mmCIF file of C-alpha atoms and ligand atoms in Angstrom:
data_model
loop_
_atom_site.group_PDB
_atom_site.id
_atom_site.type_symbol
_atom_site.label_atom_id
_atom_site.label_comp_id
_atom_site.label_asym_id
_atom_site.label_seq_id
_atom_site.Cartn_x
_atom_site.Cartn_y
_atom_site.Cartn_z
ATOM 1 C CA UNK A 1 3.754 9.565 24.737
ATOM 2 C CA UNK A 2 1.402 6.875 26.025
ATOM 3 C CA UNK A 3 -0.351 4.868 23.356
ATOM 4 C CA UNK A 4 -4.047 4.566 24.217
ATOM 5 C CA UNK A 5 -4.458 1.463 22.120
ATOM 6 C CA UNK A 6 -1.882 -0.345 24.232
ATOM 7 C CA UNK A 7 -3.639 0.687 27.417
ATOM 8 C CA UNK A 8 -6.820 -0.805 25.972
ATOM 9 C CA UNK A 9 -4.894 -3.960 25.170
ATOM 10 C CA UNK A 10 -3.603 -4.260 28.725
ATOM 11 C CA UNK A 11 -7.219 -4.187 29.845
ATOM 12 C CA UNK A 12 -8.179 -6.717 27.227
ATOM 13 C CA UNK A 13 -5.535 -9.228 28.185
ATOM 14 C CA UNK A 14 -6.062 -8.580 31.876
ATOM 15 C CA UNK A 15 -2.314 -8.605 32.357
ATOM 16 C CA UNK A 16 0.495 -6.132 32.606
ATOM 17 C CA UNK A 17 1.393 -6.258 28.920
ATOM 18 C CA UNK A 18 4.310 -3.996 28.175
ATOM 19 C CA UNK A 19 3.731 -0.864 26.177
ATOM 20 C CA UNK A 20 5.770 -2.467 23.422
ATOM 21 C CA UNK A 21 3.171 -5.203 22.944
ATOM 22 C CA UNK A 22 2.497 -4.302 19.330
ATOM 23 C CA UNK A 23 6.111 -3.734 18.352
ATOM 24 C CA UNK A 24 7.791 -6.527 20.275
ATOM 25 C CA UNK A 25 9.240 -9.268 18.064
ATOM 26 C CA UNK A 26 10.009 -11.834 20.745
ATOM 27 C CA UNK A 27 8.365 -15.105 19.813
ATOM 28 C CA UNK A 28 6.222 -15.260 22.974
ATOM 29 C CA UNK A 29 5.000 -11.690 22.541
ATOM 30 C CA UNK A 30 4.209 -12.276 18.866
ATOM 31 C CA UNK A 31 2.372 -15.508 19.647
ATOM 32 C CA UNK A 32 0.323 -13.809 22.371
ATOM 33 C CA UNK A 33 -0.589 -10.838 20.201
ATOM 34 C CA UNK A 34 -1.354 -13.058 17.215
ATOM 35 C CA UNK A 35 -3.748 -15.078 19.328
ATOM 36 C CA UNK A 36 -5.766 -12.020 20.325
ATOM 37 C CA UNK A 37 -5.273 -9.504 17.482
ATOM 38 C CA UNK A 38 -8.528 -8.292 16.020
ATOM 39 C CA UNK A 39 -8.805 -8.877 12.256
ATOM 40 C CA UNK A 40 -11.549 -7.388 10.123
ATOM 41 C CA UNK A 41 -12.424 -7.870 6.450
ATOM 42 C CA UNK A 42 -15.215 -5.423 5.662
ATOM 43 C CA UNK A 43 -16.687 -5.207 2.178
ATOM 44 C CA UNK A 44 -18.882 -2.591 0.505
ATOM 45 C CA UNK A 45 -20.316 -1.765 -2.887
ATOM 46 C CA UNK A 46 -20.056 1.960 -3.485
ATOM 47 C CA UNK A 47 -20.291 2.525 -7.233
ATOM 48 C CA UNK A 48 -17.465 4.709 -8.527
ATOM 49 C CA UNK A 49 -17.207 6.955 -11.547
ATOM 50 C CA UNK A 50 -14.558 4.885 -13.367
ATOM 51 C CA UNK A 51 -13.866 1.894 -11.096
ATOM 52 C CA UNK A 52 -15.427 0.049 -8.172
ATOM 53 C CA UNK A 53 -12.215 -1.343 -6.670
ATOM 54 C CA UNK A 54 -8.751 0.180 -6.468
ATOM 55 C CA UNK A 55 -5.611 -1.797 -5.755
ATOM 56 C CA UNK A 56 -2.119 -0.341 -5.377
ATOM 57 C CA UNK A 57 0.972 -2.515 -5.413
ATOM 58 C CA UNK A 58 4.288 -0.821 -4.706
ATOM 59 C CA UNK A 59 7.740 -2.128 -5.501
ATOM 60 C CA UNK A 60 11.019 -0.564 -4.413
ATOM 61 C CA UNK A 61 13.646 1.794 -5.754
ATOM 62 C CA UNK A 62 13.823 1.586 -9.521
ATOM 63 C CA UNK A 63 14.259 4.395 -12.036
ATOM 64 C CA UNK A 64 11.814 4.686 -14.919
ATOM 65 C CA UNK A 65 14.522 4.151 -17.523
ATOM 66 C CA UNK A 66 15.562 0.878 -15.911
ATOM 67 C CA UNK A 67 12.001 -0.375 -15.443
ATOM 68 C CA UNK A 68 11.058 0.159 -19.075
ATOM 69 C CA UNK A 69 14.143 -1.783 -20.141
ATOM 70 C CA UNK A 70 13.080 -4.782 -18.052
ATOM 71 C CA UNK A 71 10.871 -7.688 -18.976
ATOM 72 C CA UNK A 72 8.444 -6.771 -16.197
ATOM 73 C CA UNK A 73 6.935 -4.497 -18.771
ATOM 74 C CA UNK A 74 5.203 -7.466 -20.271
ATOM 75 C CA UNK A 75 2.634 -6.143 -17.789
ATOM 76 C CA UNK A 76 2.516 -2.970 -19.880
ATOM 77 C CA UNK A 77 0.509 -4.852 -22.499
ATOM 78 C CA UNK A 78 -2.154 -5.295 -19.814
ATOM 79 C CA UNK A 79 -2.702 -1.603 -19.201
ATOM 80 C CA UNK A 80 -1.906 2.078 -19.543
ATOM 81 C CA UNK A 81 1.732 2.980 -18.890
ATOM 82 C CA UNK A 82 2.259 6.370 -17.276
ATOM 83 C CA UNK A 83 5.354 7.873 -18.851
ATOM 84 C CA UNK A 84 5.605 11.011 -16.702
ATOM 85 C CA UNK A 85 5.080 9.824 -13.115
ATOM 86 C CA UNK A 86 7.476 11.380 -10.595
ATOM 87 C CA UNK A 87 7.813 10.021 -7.046
ATOM 88 C CA UNK A 88 7.635 12.529 -4.215
ATOM 89 C CA UNK A 89 10.991 12.360 -2.436
ATOM 90 C CA UNK A 90 13.659 10.118 -0.834
ATOM 91 C CA UNK A 91 13.933 7.849 1.108
ATOM 92 C CA UNK A 92 11.051 5.330 1.136
ATOM 93 C CA UNK A 93 8.952 6.247 4.124
ATOM 94 C CA UNK A 94 7.871 9.795 3.182
ATOM 95 C CA UNK A 95 6.677 8.473 -0.190
ATOM 96 C CA UNK A 96 4.410 5.960 1.535
ATOM 97 C CA UNK A 97 3.179 8.619 3.970
ATOM 98 C CA UNK A 98 2.531 10.979 1.043
ATOM 99 C CA UNK A 99 0.287 8.576 -0.838
ATOM 100 C CA UNK A 100 -1.820 8.056 2.293
ATOM 101 C CA UNK A 101 -1.735 11.596 3.654
ATOM 102 C CA UNK A 102 -1.466 13.975 0.697
ATOM 103 C CA UNK A 103 1.795 15.339 2.135
ATOM 104 C CA UNK A 104 4.854 13.763 3.680
ATOM 105 C CA UNK A 105 4.053 15.634 6.937
ATOM 106 C CA UNK A 106 7.674 16.803 7.259
ATOM 107 C CA UNK A 107 8.961 13.232 7.473
ATOM 108 C CA UNK A 108 12.367 13.003 5.779
ATOM 109 C CA UNK A 109 13.689 9.640 7.001
ATOM 110 C CA UNK A 110 12.895 5.970 7.549
ATOM 111 C CA UNK A 111 12.840 6.226 11.351
ATOM 112 C CA UNK A 112 9.958 5.147 13.606
ATOM 113 C CA UNK A 113 7.543 8.044 13.150
ATOM 114 C CA UNK A 114 4.245 8.908 14.793
ATOM 115 C CA UNK A 115 1.854 11.512 13.422
ATOM 116 C CA UNK A 116 -0.637 13.034 15.863
ATOM 117 C CA UNK A 117 -4.069 11.404 16.033
ATOM 118 C CA UNK A 118 -5.649 14.583 14.631
ATOM 119 C CA UNK A 119 -3.839 14.057 11.301
ATOM 120 C CA UNK A 120 -6.083 12.459 8.723
ATOM 121 C CA UNK A 121 -5.263 9.979 5.997
ATOM 122 C CA UNK A 122 -7.040 8.488 3.027
ATOM 123 C CA UNK A 123 -8.861 6.049 5.305
ATOM 124 C CA UNK A 124 -10.788 8.890 6.973
ATOM 125 C CA UNK A 125 -12.338 9.949 3.678
ATOM 126 C CA UNK A 126 -12.838 6.351 2.503
ATOM 127 C CA UNK A 127 -14.741 5.596 5.712
ATOM 128 C CA UNK A 128 -16.804 8.788 5.384
ATOM 129 C CA UNK A 129 -17.785 7.616 1.909
ATOM 130 C CA UNK A 130 -18.586 4.077 3.046
ATOM 131 C CA UNK A 131 -15.773 2.612 0.929
ATOM 132 C CA UNK A 132 -14.259 -0.487 2.561
ATOM 133 C CA UNK A 133 -10.457 -0.674 2.773
ATOM 134 C CA UNK A 134 -7.610 -2.889 3.918
ATOM 135 C CA UNK A 135 -3.884 -2.946 3.531
ATOM 136 C CA UNK A 136 -1.987 -6.178 2.935
ATOM 137 C CA UNK A 137 1.670 -6.351 3.978
ATOM 138 C CA UNK A 138 3.617 -9.503 3.301
ATOM 139 C CA UNK A 139 5.179 -11.055 6.428
ATOM 140 C CA UNK A 140 3.479 -8.773 8.919
ATOM 141 C CA UNK A 141 3.126 -11.283 11.769
ATOM 142 C CA UNK A 142 -0.451 -10.332 12.730
ATOM 143 C CA UNK A 143 -3.036 -7.658 12.034
ATOM 144 C CA UNK A 144 -2.160 -4.288 13.559
ATOM 145 C CA UNK A 145 1.496 -5.108 14.310
ATOM 146 C CA UNK A 146 3.425 -1.845 14.600
ATOM 147 C CA UNK A 147 7.077 -2.893 14.475
ATOM 148 C CA UNK A 148 9.476 -4.460 11.961
ATOM 149 C CA UNK A 149 9.651 -8.204 11.439
ATOM 150 C CA UNK A 150 12.504 -10.391 10.264
ATOM 151 C CA UNK A 151 12.440 -13.813 8.672
ATOM 152 C CA UNK A 152 12.438 -16.064 11.747
ATOM 153 C CA UNK A 153 14.785 -18.597 10.157
ATOM 154 C CA UNK A 154 17.308 -16.448 8.316
ATOM 155 C CA UNK A 155 17.105 -13.157 10.233
ATOM 156 C CA UNK A 156 16.703 -11.229 6.975
ATOM 157 C CA UNK A 157 14.421 -8.187 6.945
ATOM 158 C CA UNK A 158 10.981 -9.309 5.809
ATOM 159 C CA UNK A 159 8.238 -6.829 6.799
ATOM 160 C CA UNK A 160 9.224 -3.212 7.453
ATOM 161 C CA UNK A 161 7.071 -0.477 8.925
ATOM 162 C CA UNK A 162 8.571 2.155 6.613
ATOM 163 C CA UNK A 163 6.896 0.455 3.632
ATOM 164 C CA UNK A 164 3.472 0.511 5.263
ATOM 165 C CA UNK A 165 1.582 3.670 4.246
ATOM 166 C CA UNK A 166 -0.637 3.849 7.345
ATOM 167 C CA UNK A 167 1.535 2.825 10.306
ATOM 168 C CA UNK A 168 2.900 6.315 10.992
ATOM 169 C CA UNK A 169 -0.599 7.665 11.557
ATOM 170 C CA UNK A 170 -1.733 7.520 15.183
ATOM 171 C CA UNK A 171 -5.235 7.968 13.733
ATOM 172 C CA UNK A 172 -4.787 4.409 12.444
ATOM 173 C CA UNK A 173 -2.655 2.707 15.098
ATOM 174 C CA UNK A 174 -4.721 4.259 17.902
ATOM 175 C CA UNK A 175 -7.883 2.647 16.533
ATOM 176 C CA UNK A 176 -8.579 -1.039 17.140
ATOM 177 C CA UNK A 177 -10.850 -1.333 14.102
ATOM 178 C CA UNK A 178 -8.409 0.415 11.775
ATOM 179 C CA UNK A 179 -5.486 -1.645 13.057
ATOM 180 C CA UNK A 180 -7.580 -4.748 12.363
ATOM 181 C CA UNK A 181 -7.617 -3.812 8.667
ATOM 182 C CA UNK A 182 -3.807 -3.642 8.453
ATOM 183 C CA UNK A 183 -3.238 -7.275 7.544
ATOM 184 C CA UNK A 184 -0.758 -9.728 6.041
ATOM 185 C CA UNK A 185 -0.711 -11.885 2.920
ATOM 186 C CA UNK A 186 -2.247 -14.840 4.762
ATOM 187 C CA UNK A 187 -5.280 -12.622 5.205
ATOM 188 C CA UNK A 188 -5.095 -11.476 1.570
ATOM 189 C CA UNK A 189 -5.314 -15.081 0.400
ATOM 190 C CA UNK A 190 -8.187 -15.715 2.816
ATOM 191 C CA UNK A 191 -10.094 -12.574 1.809
ATOM 192 C CA UNK A 192 -9.560 -13.424 -1.861
ATOM 193 C CA UNK A 193 -10.769 -17.009 -1.435
ATOM 194 C CA UNK A 194 -13.834 -15.989 0.593
ATOM 195 C CA UNK A 195 -14.678 -13.045 -1.691
ATOM 196 C CA UNK A 196 -14.095 -10.562 1.160
ATOM 197 C CA UNK A 197 -11.694 -8.188 -0.557
ATOM 198 C CA UNK A 198 -12.438 -4.514 0.127
ATOM 199 C CA UNK A 199 -12.951 -1.751 -2.447
ATOM 200 C CA UNK A 200 -9.642 0.020 -1.675
ATOM 201 C CA UNK A 201 -6.441 -1.788 -0.878
ATOM 202 C CA UNK A 202 -2.698 -1.277 -0.728
ATOM 203 C CA UNK A 203 -0.344 -4.205 -1.141
ATOM 204 C CA UNK A 204 3.328 -4.273 -0.112
ATOM 205 C CA UNK A 205 5.439 -7.374 -0.816
ATOM 206 C CA UNK A 206 8.277 -8.200 1.577
ATOM 207 C CA UNK A 207 11.849 -6.908 1.285
ATOM 208 C CA UNK A 208 12.790 -9.747 -1.043
ATOM 209 C CA UNK A 209 9.828 -9.579 -3.405
ATOM 210 C CA UNK A 210 9.662 -5.767 -3.564
ATOM 211 C CA UNK A 211 13.168 -5.700 -5.006
ATOM 212 C CA UNK A 212 14.525 -3.733 -2.043
ATOM 213 C CA UNK A 213 16.986 -6.442 -1.088
ATOM 214 C CA UNK A 214 17.105 -8.132 -4.493
ATOM 215 C CA UNK A 215 16.791 -6.602 -7.965
ATOM 216 C CA UNK A 216 14.371 -5.202 -10.493
ATOM 217 C CA UNK A 217 14.503 -8.500 -12.302
ATOM 218 C CA UNK A 218 13.472 -10.368 -9.141
ATOM 219 C CA UNK A 219 10.700 -7.897 -8.282
ATOM 220 C CA UNK A 220 9.425 -7.850 -11.846
ATOM 221 C CA UNK A 221 9.144 -11.620 -11.858
ATOM 222 C CA UNK A 222 7.368 -11.542 -8.502
ATOM 223 C CA UNK A 223 4.936 -8.903 -9.789
ATOM 224 C CA UNK A 224 4.105 -10.880 -12.931
ATOM 225 C CA UNK A 225 3.580 -14.063 -10.948
ATOM 226 C CA UNK A 226 1.449 -12.302 -8.327
ATOM 227 C CA UNK A 227 -0.705 -10.159 -10.620
ATOM 228 C CA UNK A 228 -1.298 -12.408 -13.640
ATOM 229 C CA UNK A 229 -3.536 -14.978 -11.900
ATOM 230 C CA UNK A 230 -5.368 -12.205 -10.048
ATOM 231 C CA UNK A 231 -6.366 -10.617 -13.350
ATOM 232 C CA UNK A 232 -8.350 -13.738 -14.194
ATOM 233 C CA UNK A 233 -9.817 -14.154 -10.695
ATOM 234 C CA UNK A 234 -13.321 -12.681 -10.514
ATOM 235 C CA UNK A 235 -13.065 -12.224 -6.726
ATOM 236 C CA UNK A 236 -10.284 -9.738 -7.472
ATOM 237 C CA UNK A 237 -10.826 -8.415 -10.980
ATOM 238 C CA UNK A 238 -14.584 -8.883 -11.345
ATOM 239 C CA UNK A 239 -16.676 -5.774 -11.882
ATOM 240 C CA UNK A 240 -14.507 -2.715 -12.515
ATOM 241 C CA UNK A 241 -11.168 -3.152 -10.784
ATOM 242 C CA UNK A 242 -8.278 -0.724 -11.287
ATOM 243 C CA UNK A 243 -4.823 -2.033 -10.378
ATOM 244 C CA UNK A 244 -1.844 0.282 -10.164
ATOM 245 C CA UNK A 245 1.667 -1.131 -10.032
ATOM 246 C CA UNK A 246 4.451 1.334 -9.322
ATOM 247 C CA UNK A 247 7.604 2.035 -7.304
ATOM 248 C CA UNK A 248 7.944 4.172 -4.184
ATOM 249 C CA UNK A 249 10.940 6.075 -5.557
ATOM 250 C CA UNK A 250 13.772 5.986 -8.055
ATOM 251 C CA UNK A 251 17.469 6.256 -7.395
ATOM 252 C CA UNK A 252 19.091 9.360 -5.908
ATOM 253 C CA UNK A 253 21.068 9.859 -9.129
ATOM 254 C CA UNK A 254 18.195 10.656 -11.474
ATOM 255 C CA UNK A 255 14.995 12.743 -11.376
ATOM 256 C CA UNK A 256 12.863 10.336 -9.295
ATOM 257 C CA UNK A 257 10.748 9.353 -12.274
ATOM 258 C CA UNK A 258 9.254 5.892 -11.712
ATOM 259 C CA UNK A 259 7.302 3.487 -13.882
ATOM 260 C CA UNK A 260 3.572 3.110 -13.214
ATOM 261 C CA UNK A 261 1.008 1.026 -15.026
ATOM 262 C CA UNK A 262 -2.792 0.986 -14.658
ATOM 263 C CA UNK A 263 -4.329 -2.437 -15.233
ATOM 264 C CA UNK A 264 -7.453 -4.389 -14.418
ATOM 265 C CA UNK A 265 -11.006 -4.740 -15.669
ATOM 266 C CA UNK A 266 -11.676 -0.993 -15.285
ATOM 267 C CA UNK A 267 -9.231 -0.306 -18.140
ATOM 268 C CA UNK A 268 -11.060 -0.639 -21.481
ATOM 269 C CA UNK A 269 -9.389 -3.171 -23.783
ATOM 270 C CA UNK A 270 -8.906 -0.447 -26.411
ATOM 271 C CA UNK A 271 -6.531 1.316 -24.003
ATOM 272 C CA UNK A 272 -4.456 -1.699 -23.025
ATOM 273 C CA UNK A 273 -0.879 -1.317 -24.178
ATOM 274 C CA UNK A 274 -1.152 2.482 -24.496
ATOM 275 C CA UNK A 275 0.853 5.230 -22.786
ATOM 276 C CA UNK A 276 -0.066 8.519 -21.154
ATOM 277 C CA UNK A 277 2.392 11.367 -20.662
ATOM 278 C CA UNK A 278 0.347 13.547 -18.301
ATOM 279 C CA UNK A 279 2.257 14.757 -15.243
ATOM 280 C CA UNK A 280 1.407 12.433 -12.357
ATOM 281 C CA UNK A 281 2.772 11.470 -8.947
ATOM 282 C CA UNK A 282 1.763 9.870 -5.644
ATOM 283 C CA UNK A 283 -0.731 12.669 -4.937
ATOM 284 C CA UNK A 284 -2.496 11.825 -8.218
ATOM 285 C CA UNK A 285 -3.402 8.481 -6.691
ATOM 286 C CA UNK A 286 -5.308 10.166 -3.879
ATOM 287 C CA UNK A 287 -6.971 12.630 -6.242
ATOM 288 C CA UNK A 288 -8.116 9.805 -8.532
ATOM 289 C CA UNK A 289 -9.675 7.894 -5.629
ATOM 290 C CA UNK A 290 -11.333 11.050 -4.258
ATOM 291 C CA UNK A 291 -12.942 11.954 -7.602
ATOM 292 C CA UNK A 292 -13.950 8.380 -8.327
ATOM 293 C CA UNK A 293 -16.019 7.990 -5.157
ATOM 294 C CA UNK A 294 -16.799 11.683 -4.584
ATOM 295 C CA UNK A 295 -14.961 11.665 -1.242
ATOM 296 C CA UNK A 296 -13.892 15.289 -0.919
ATOM 297 C CA UNK A 297 -10.204 15.692 -0.142
ATOM 298 C CA UNK A 298 -7.572 15.897 2.589
ATOM 299 C CA UNK A 299 -6.832 19.584 1.913
ATOM 300 C CA UNK A 300 -3.223 18.778 1.080
ATOM 301 C CA UNK A 301 -1.374 18.306 -2.217
ATOM 302 C CA UNK A 302 -4.177 15.994 -3.310
ATOM 303 C CA UNK A 303 -6.289 19.078 -4.075
ATOM 304 C CA UNK A 304 -4.210 20.316 -7.012
ATOM 305 C CA UNK A 305 -2.858 16.981 -8.293
ATOM 306 C CA UNK A 306 -3.831 15.617 -11.728
ATOM 307 C CA UNK A 307 -6.230 12.667 -11.566
ATOM 308 C CA UNK A 308 -5.748 9.584 -13.757
ATOM 309 C CA UNK A 309 -9.324 9.811 -15.063
HETATM 310 C C1 LIG B 1 -1.278 -13.182 9.449
HETATM 311 O O1 LIG B 1 -2.187 -12.498 10.319
HETATM 312 C C2 LIG B 1 -3.166 -13.353 10.885
HETATM 313 C C3 LIG B 1 -4.161 -12.460 11.638
HETATM 314 O O2 LIG B 1 -3.582 -11.720 12.662
HETATM 315 C C4 LIG B 1 -2.452 -14.378 11.763
HETATM 316 O O3 LIG B 1 -3.405 -15.240 12.325
HETATM 317 C C5 LIG B 1 -1.483 -15.180 10.902
HETATM 318 O O4 LIG B 1 -0.752 -16.063 11.696
HETATM 319 C C6 LIG B 1 -0.513 -14.258 10.188
HETATM 320 N N1 LIG B 1 0.278 -15.022 9.221
HETATM 321 C C7 LIG B 1 1.601 -15.112 9.308
HETATM 322 C C8 LIG B 1 2.258 -15.959 8.267
HETATM 323 O O5 LIG B 1 2.255 -14.570 10.185
HETATM 324 C C1 LIG B 2 9.461 -13.066 1.202
HETATM 325 O O1 LIG B 2 8.386 -13.887 0.798
HETATM 326 C C2 LIG B 2 8.741 -15.017 0.035
HETATM 327 C C3 LIG B 2 7.452 -15.731 -0.322
HETATM 328 O O2 LIG B 2 6.607 -14.852 -1.066
HETATM 329 C C4 LIG B 2 9.698 -15.906 0.813
HETATM 330 O O3 LIG B 2 10.131 -16.957 -0.002
HETATM 331 C C5 LIG B 2 10.882 -15.095 1.264
HETATM 332 O O4 LIG B 2 11.705 -15.876 2.110
HETATM 333 C C6 LIG B 2 10.422 -13.874 2.042
HETATM 334 N N1 LIG B 2 11.573 -13.040 2.417
HETATM 335 C C7 LIG B 2 12.024 -12.965 3.677
HETATM 336 C C8 LIG B 2 13.195 -12.069 3.913
HETATM 337 O O5 LIG B 2 11.520 -13.578 4.589
HETATM 338 C C1 LIG B 3 -4.266 10.561 -20.048
HETATM 339 O O1 LIG B 3 -4.191 11.787 -20.720
HETATM 340 C C2 LIG B 3 -5.341 12.566 -20.915
HETATM 341 C C3 LIG B 3 -4.907 13.943 -21.316
HETATM 342 O O2 LIG B 3 -4.551 13.922 -22.637
HETATM 343 C C4 LIG B 3 -6.294 12.523 -19.767
HETATM 344 O O3 LIG B 3 -7.446 13.263 -20.001
HETATM 345 C C5 LIG B 3 -6.601 11.079 -19.470
HETATM 346 O O4 LIG B 3 -7.635 10.915 -18.565
HETATM 347 C C6 LIG B 3 -5.330 10.461 -19.001
HETATM 348 N N1 LIG B 3 -5.387 9.265 -18.205
HETATM 349 C C7 LIG B 3 -5.165 7.997 -18.491
HETATM 350 C C8 LIG B 3 -5.100 7.062 -17.353
HETATM 351 O O5 LIG B 3 -4.991 7.573 -19.609
#
């Protein structure tokens, strides 16, 4: 299938750029795309029912029982721990698709997937409601990049498409303005420093920091070091910010229960350090966002899911 966005890019560059422009990892191709890639940092101020900013941070592949045994749960004192949160499926990619789309859209693997441009995701309803959004993916080489990217010195996997919740949607990759809001951590730091963070965001650390290629202990340390200063940064946590830290999935050996904690200034101090045993999952995240900003729904599993608030 021909990608319309790449045709537009050929026109833009005035050259015969290959159709693989946005997936190519050759250094010349990356440098060329980086030099021209559109990057956008929209903001908005739509007042929500319970929070005015929502941030999701996903780590990789840890069972609930292991997470609660780890020191990372020092973060639990900062928020509400969800003690009955079940991930959707295995492997990674359909979990990420599910949290954006309200269903895994029949995806059952980590392969390069493309969902038809008529298939909607959370960003359609966010945009309809005027709620600004961005996703931040560590080590993505430039905004809108559609491939996988390795550490250029060591060759280790760094950024992977399967951990990006929006990249499988042609309704995102086929849009220049939506692609421009799929950014890296350089842009996160810039948006944070310039007070240009959006109201909805999804953050994926690289394969090292997420724990995928390391351990829970490593990922937990990364999460504490990343989140703690943000909680005292008013550009991030000012107003009513809700931060959810969780895992995409557990191991194949157990019931796919994962740890999730809700933090940030939107959580009243009286509820910090508490637990909640309501049945939740990745579709609850969508439902919570939909109710908070009165966005309607995607007509998928988001409709019947339990909301956090
Ligand atoms: C992150 O993306 C921006 C925008 O496309 C790009 O200019 C920058 O070089 C990227 N950072 C890294 C470390 O690749
Ligand atoms: C992941 O990011 C960290 C910095 O946050 C860096 O030290 C590490 O090398 C990166 N991992 C890979 C595989 O590039
Ligand atoms: C937790 O549980 C109750 C149900 O007892 C629910 O109404 C409440 O909103 C829940 N959510 C959170 C995040 O505590």
